[in-house]
mmCIF file of C-alpha atoms in Angstrom:
data_model
loop_
_atom_site.group_PDB
_atom_site.id
_atom_site.type_symbol
_atom_site.label_atom_id
_atom_site.label_comp_id
_atom_site.label_asym_id
_atom_site.label_seq_id
_atom_site.Cartn_x
_atom_site.Cartn_y
_atom_site.Cartn_z
ATOM 1 C CA MET G 10 17.426 25.833 6.074
ATOM 2 C CA SER G 11 14.787 27.018 8.528
ATOM 3 C CA ALA G 12 12.306 24.569 10.008
ATOM 4 C CA PRO G 13 9.331 23.714 7.765
ATOM 5 C CA ALA G 14 6.332 25.954 8.295
ATOM 6 C CA PHE G 15 3.948 22.981 8.080
ATOM 7 C CA THR G 16 3.852 19.248 8.727
ATOM 8 C CA ALA G 17 1.608 17.005 6.617
ATOM 9 C CA ARG G 18 0.804 13.446 7.643
ATOM 10 C CA ILE G 19 -2.125 12.787 5.310
ATOM 11 C CA TYR G 20 -2.222 12.557 1.509
ATOM 12 C CA ARG G 21 -5.460 12.740 -0.472
ATOM 13 C CA ALA G 22 -5.916 12.154 -4.204
ATOM 14 C CA ARG G 23 -8.117 15.257 -4.637
ATOM 15 C CA PRO G 24 -8.452 18.579 -2.805
ATOM 16 C CA GLU G 25 -11.478 19.441 -0.749
ATOM 17 C CA HIS G 26 -10.588 23.115 -0.328
ATOM 18 C CA THR G 27 -8.594 25.747 -2.181
ATOM 19 C CA PRO G 28 -4.927 24.748 -1.750
ATOM 20 C CA ALA G 29 -2.788 27.011 0.451
ATOM 21 C CA GLY G 30 0.248 26.373 -1.750
ATOM 22 C CA ARG G 31 1.763 24.138 -4.422
ATOM 23 C CA ALA G 32 4.745 21.787 -4.488
ATOM 24 C CA ILE G 33 6.065 21.274 -8.037
ATOM 25 C CA LEU G 34 7.836 17.909 -8.158
ATOM 26 C CA ASP G 35 9.175 15.590 -10.844
ATOM 27 C CA TYR G 36 8.286 11.898 -10.985
ATOM 28 C CA GLU G 37 11.110 10.706 -8.722
ATOM 29 C CA ASP G 38 10.466 13.377 -6.105
ATOM 30 C CA ARG G 39 6.781 12.449 -5.947
ATOM 31 C CA PHE G 40 7.645 9.047 -4.439
ATOM 32 C CA LEU G 41 8.284 9.567 -0.743
ATOM 33 C CA ARG G 42 7.437 8.868 2.861
ATOM 34 C CA ARG G 43 9.228 11.576 4.817
ATOM 35 C CA LYS G 44 10.716 14.592 3.085
ATOM 36 C CA VAL G 45 10.792 18.392 3.314
ATOM 37 C CA LEU G 46 9.134 19.863 0.202
ATOM 38 C CA LEU G 47 9.726 23.395 -1.005
ATOM 39 C CA LEU G 48 6.523 25.172 -1.971
ATOM 40 C CA GLU G 49 6.175 27.466 -4.960
ATOM 41 C CA ASP G 50 5.988 30.536 -2.695
ATOM 42 C CA GLY G 51 9.210 29.706 -0.824
ATOM 43 C CA ARG G 52 7.659 28.155 2.279
ATOM 44 C CA SER G 53 8.241 24.496 3.049
ATOM 45 C CA VAL G 54 6.207 21.566 4.316
ATOM 46 C CA LEU G 55 7.432 18.375 5.960
ATOM 47 C CA ALA G 56 5.671 15.374 4.430
ATOM 48 C CA ASP G 57 5.670 12.757 7.180
ATOM 49 C CA LEU G 58 3.468 9.967 5.851
ATOM 50 C CA ALA G 59 2.768 6.589 7.414
ATOM 51 C CA GLN G 60 4.137 4.730 4.387
ATOM 52 C CA THR G 61 5.976 5.409 1.157
ATOM 53 C CA THR G 62 3.445 6.945 -1.220
ATOM 54 C CA SER G 63 3.319 7.929 -4.876
ATOM 55 C CA LEU G 64 1.956 11.483 -4.972
ATOM 56 C CA ASP G 65 -0.125 12.085 -8.081
ATOM 57 C CA HIS G 66 -0.512 15.319 -10.010
ATOM 58 C CA GLY G 67 -3.488 17.123 -8.476
ATOM 59 C CA GLY G 68 -3.291 15.319 -5.140
ATOM 60 C CA VAL G 69 -2.895 17.209 -1.857
ATOM 61 C CA LEU G 70 -0.929 16.887 1.349
ATOM 62 C CA ILE G 71 -3.005 17.777 4.397
ATOM 63 C CA ALA G 72 -1.167 19.777 7.082
ATOM 64 C CA THR G 73 -1.774 19.086 10.751
ATOM 65 C CA THR G 74 -3.185 22.627 10.918
ATOM 66 C CA GLY G 75 -5.720 21.868 8.159
ATOM 67 C CA GLU G 76 -4.158 23.514 5.102
ATOM 68 C CA GLU G 77 -4.030 21.584 1.828
ATOM 69 C CA PHE G 78 -0.959 21.734 -0.403
ATOM 70 C CA GLU G 79 -1.359 20.727 -4.024
ATOM 71 C CA ILE G 80 1.077 18.388 -5.771
ATOM 72 C CA VAL G 81 1.967 19.509 -9.306
ATOM 73 C CA ALA G 82 3.920 17.363 -11.773
ATOM 74 C CA ALA G 83 7.002 19.284 -12.915
ATOM 75 C CA ALA G 84 8.166 19.312 -16.525
ATOM 76 C CA GLN G 85 11.146 16.977 -16.990
ATOM 77 C CA PRO G 86 13.133 15.381 -19.835
ATOM 78 C CA LEU G 87 11.207 12.489 -21.387
ATOM 79 C CA LEU G 88 11.063 10.365 -24.511
ATOM 80 C CA GLU G 89 7.982 10.554 -26.724
ATOM 81 C CA VAL G 90 7.273 7.274 -28.511
ATOM 82 C CA VAL G 91 5.017 6.904 -31.561
ATOM 83 C CA GLY G 92 4.655 4.334 -34.296
ATOM 84 C CA ALA G 93 2.321 2.379 -36.548
ATOM 85 C CA ALA G 94 2.253 -0.698 -34.278
ATOM 86 C CA MET G 95 1.485 0.930 -30.933
ATOM 87 C CA PRO G 96 0.206 -2.238 -29.168
ATOM 88 C CA ARG G 97 3.478 -4.034 -29.994
ATOM 89 C CA ILE G 98 5.527 -1.016 -28.917
ATOM 90 C CA ALA G 99 3.537 -0.787 -25.668
ATOM 91 C CA TRP G 100 4.070 -4.508 -25.056
ATOM 92 C CA HIS G 101 7.842 -4.126 -25.244
ATOM 93 C CA ILE G 102 7.792 -1.102 -22.917
ATOM 94 C CA GLY G 103 5.564 -2.914 -20.422
ATOM 95 C CA ASN G 104 7.716 -6.038 -20.656
ATOM 96 C CA ARG G 105 10.527 -4.028 -19.111
ATOM 97 C CA HIS G 106 8.267 -2.675 -16.352
ATOM 98 C CA THR G 107 9.098 0.856 -17.449
ATOM 99 C CA PRO G 108 6.856 3.649 -16.122
ATOM 100 C CA CYS G 109 4.789 4.794 -19.094
ATOM 101 C CA GLN G 110 2.343 7.637 -19.671
ATOM 102 C CA ILE G 111 -0.284 6.428 -22.137
ATOM 103 C CA GLU G 112 -2.053 8.877 -24.418
ATOM 104 C CA ASP G 113 -4.272 8.330 -27.448
ATOM 105 C CA HIS G 114 -1.531 8.614 -30.057
ATOM 106 C CA ARG G 115 1.743 8.453 -28.134
ATOM 107 C CA LEU G 116 3.584 7.066 -25.128
ATOM 108 C CA LEU G 117 5.909 8.969 -22.790
ATOM 109 C CA ILE G 118 8.736 7.294 -20.884
ATOM 110 C CA GLN G 119 11.779 8.398 -18.926
ATOM 111 C CA HIS G 120 15.160 8.669 -20.626
ATOM 112 C CA ASP G 121 16.794 5.265 -21.078
ATOM 113 C CA HIS G 122 19.230 4.788 -23.933
ATOM 114 C CA VAL G 123 18.872 0.984 -23.903
ATOM 115 C CA ILE G 124 15.090 1.112 -24.226
ATOM 116 C CA ARG G 125 15.357 3.903 -26.783
ATOM 117 C CA ASP G 126 17.624 1.759 -28.973
ATOM 118 C CA MET G 127 15.277 -1.211 -28.591
ATOM 119 C CA LEU G 128 12.234 0.845 -29.578
ATOM 120 C CA THR G 129 14.025 2.237 -32.625
ATOM 121 C CA ARG G 130 14.911 -1.301 -33.715
ATOM 122 C CA ILE G 131 11.258 -2.381 -33.654
ATOM 123 C CA GLY G 132 10.157 0.590 -35.760
ATOM 124 C CA ALA G 133 9.124 3.210 -33.221
ATOM 125 C CA SER G 134 9.894 6.898 -33.660
ATOM 126 C CA VAL G 135 11.424 8.388 -30.514
ATOM 127 C CA ARG G 136 12.146 12.038 -29.751
ATOM 128 C CA GLU G 137 13.133 14.016 -26.677
ATOM 129 C CA VAL G 138 10.516 16.255 -25.037
ATOM 130 C CA HIS G 139 10.274 18.268 -21.821
ATOM 131 C CA GLU G 140 6.886 17.756 -20.175
ATOM 132 C CA PRO G 141 5.221 16.736 -16.906
ATOM 133 C CA PHE G 142 5.299 12.949 -16.399
ATOM 134 C CA THR G 143 2.162 11.276 -15.063
ATOM 135 C CA PRO G 144 2.512 7.580 -15.935
ATOM 136 C CA GLU G 145 0.084 4.772 -15.329
ATOM 137 C CA GLY G 146 0.212 3.137 -11.916
ATOM 138 C CA GLY G 147 1.018 -0.512 -11.343
ATOM 139 C CA ALA G 148 -1.376 -3.351 -11.994
ATOM 140 C CA TYR G 149 -5.020 -2.262 -11.715
ATOM 141 C CA GLY G 150 -3.882 1.381 -11.496
ATOM 142 C CA MET G 151 -2.450 1.064 -7.984
ATOM 143 C CA GLY G 152 1.043 2.025 -6.883
ATOM 144 C CA ARG G 153 3.998 2.370 -9.209
ATOM 145 C CA THR G 154 5.473 0.328 -12.007
ATOM 146 C CA HIS G 155 9.206 -0.144 -11.464
ATOM 147 C CA GLY G 156 11.826 -0.770 -14.119
ATOM 148 C CA HIS G 157 13.461 -4.150 -14.564
ATOM 149 C CA ASP G 158 16.888 -4.665 -16.052
ATOM 150 C CA HIS G 159 16.103 -7.729 -18.159
ATOM 151 C CA SER G 160 19.046 -9.594 -19.577
ATOM 152 C CA TYR G 161 16.807 -10.985 -22.295
ATOM 153 C CA SER G 162 13.488 -10.167 -23.880
ATOM 154 C CA HIS G 163 10.276 -12.000 -23.015
ATOM 155 C CA GLY G 164 8.829 -10.989 -26.360
ATOM 156 C CA PRO G 165 6.599 -13.161 -28.481
ATOM 157 C CA ASP G 166 9.503 -13.865 -30.843
ATOM 158 C CA THR G 167 11.883 -15.297 -28.207
ATOM 159 C CA GLY G 168 10.149 -18.554 -27.415
ATOM 160 C CA HIS G 169 9.974 -17.607 -23.734
ATOM 161 C CA ASP G 170 7.220 -19.376 -21.804
ATOM 162 C CA PRO G 171 5.175 -16.638 -20.068
ATOM 163 C CA GLY G 172 3.567 -19.141 -17.724
ATOM 164 C CA HIS G 173 6.550 -19.963 -15.529
ATOM 165 C CA ASP G 174 7.863 -18.320 -12.414
ATOM 166 C CA HIS G 175 11.386 -16.965 -12.107
ATOM 167 C CA GLN G 176 13.432 -14.517 -10.066
ATOM 168 C CA HIS G 177 14.209 -10.970 -11.153
ATOM 169 C CA GLY G 178 16.743 -8.598 -9.725
ATOM 170 C CA HIS G 179 14.503 -5.580 -9.314
ATOM 171 C CA THR G 180 15.687 -2.012 -8.658
ATOM 172 C CA HIS G 181 13.125 0.507 -7.399
ATOM 173 C CA GLU G 182 13.373 4.234 -7.939
ATOM 174 C CA HIS G 183 13.710 4.750 -4.202
ATOM 175 C CA GLY G 184 17.115 3.137 -4.142
ATOM 176 C CA HIS G 185 16.976 -0.418 -2.870
ATOM 177 C CA THR G 186 17.246 -3.740 -4.621
ATOM 178 C CA HIS G 187 15.458 -6.932 -3.771
ATOM 179 C CA GLU G 188 14.574 -10.257 -5.283
ATOM 180 C CA HIS G 189 11.044 -11.354 -5.897
ATOM 181 C CA GLY G 190 9.311 -14.045 -7.865
ATOM 182 C CA HIS G 191 6.271 -13.371 -9.965
ATOM 183 C CA ASP G 192 4.008 -15.293 -12.237
ATOM 184 C CA HIS G 193 4.119 -14.164 -15.852
ATOM 185 C CA GLY G 194 0.749 -15.798 -16.374
ATOM 186 C CA HIS G 195 -1.039 -12.787 -14.838
ATOM 187 C CA ASP G 196 -0.771 -9.266 -13.420
ATOM 188 C CA HIS G 197 2.160 -8.298 -15.656
ATOM 189 C CA ALA G 198 2.966 -4.706 -16.564
ATOM 190 C CA GLN G 199 2.919 -5.300 -20.298
ATOM 191 C CA ASP G 200 -0.602 -6.715 -20.051
ATOM 192 C CA HIS G 201 -1.733 -3.530 -18.302
ATOM 193 C CA VAL G 202 -0.077 -1.201 -20.810
ATOM 194 C CA HIS G 203 -1.321 -3.229 -23.771
ATOM 195 C CA ALA G 204 -4.833 -3.305 -22.333
ATOM 196 C CA ARG G 205 -4.838 0.469 -21.918
ATOM 197 C CA ILE G 206 -3.767 0.997 -25.539
ATOM 198 C CA HIS G 207 -6.367 -1.529 -26.707
ATOM 199 C CA ASP G 208 -9.085 0.047 -24.581
ATOM 200 C CA ARG G 209 -8.341 3.546 -25.865
ATOM 201 C CA GLY G 210 -8.468 2.295 -29.426
ATOM 202 C CA HIS G 211 -11.993 0.957 -28.837
ATOM 203 C CA ASN G 212 -13.197 3.826 -26.660
ATOM 204 C CA PRO G 213 -12.243 7.079 -28.413
ATOM 205 C CA ASP G 214 -14.233 9.183 -25.932
ATOM 206 C CA ARG G 215 -12.234 7.999 -22.958
ATOM 207 C CA GLY G 216 -9.802 10.551 -21.490
#
């Protein structure tokens, strides 16, 4: 492969000028620090950012020569989730820290046969779709939500005390595993997902 035509060290959430090109990337590929990205027109740009960054659909990488390159979310295989009890369904998805795209009448998640089986058991309807994936960020809309492999459910029916701290083995999409403790009394992914569903139900004009 020839050397990239551009180097970008700055990422911005919105363009300020007409983009000079587009990079069409799926959800996993939009999480990076340093990577050569192939543009739609065949050119390439080296993203060389100061820290690992989640690139959002519509954001731009700023080349050292001033050009802006738009980030576009690529269509990818997903699961569409619908059901009569959407807050409960959203709670169970959030409880597993699964990236989730929240819309007025449906949720979109990545393929996961374990979560799919769980959702079917609690009454959700799940079907395969092929669409761009632009999930909610982490708590307060910042960063990414990463999946946990829970060996048991923290659901309201399990008798689990949400107020205690414990350790989780936590695997990030970018390929490393670490331990961390967190307080289930606050700042939990299911609270964020549930709140978004609740908020949309009370604010029908919100996008």
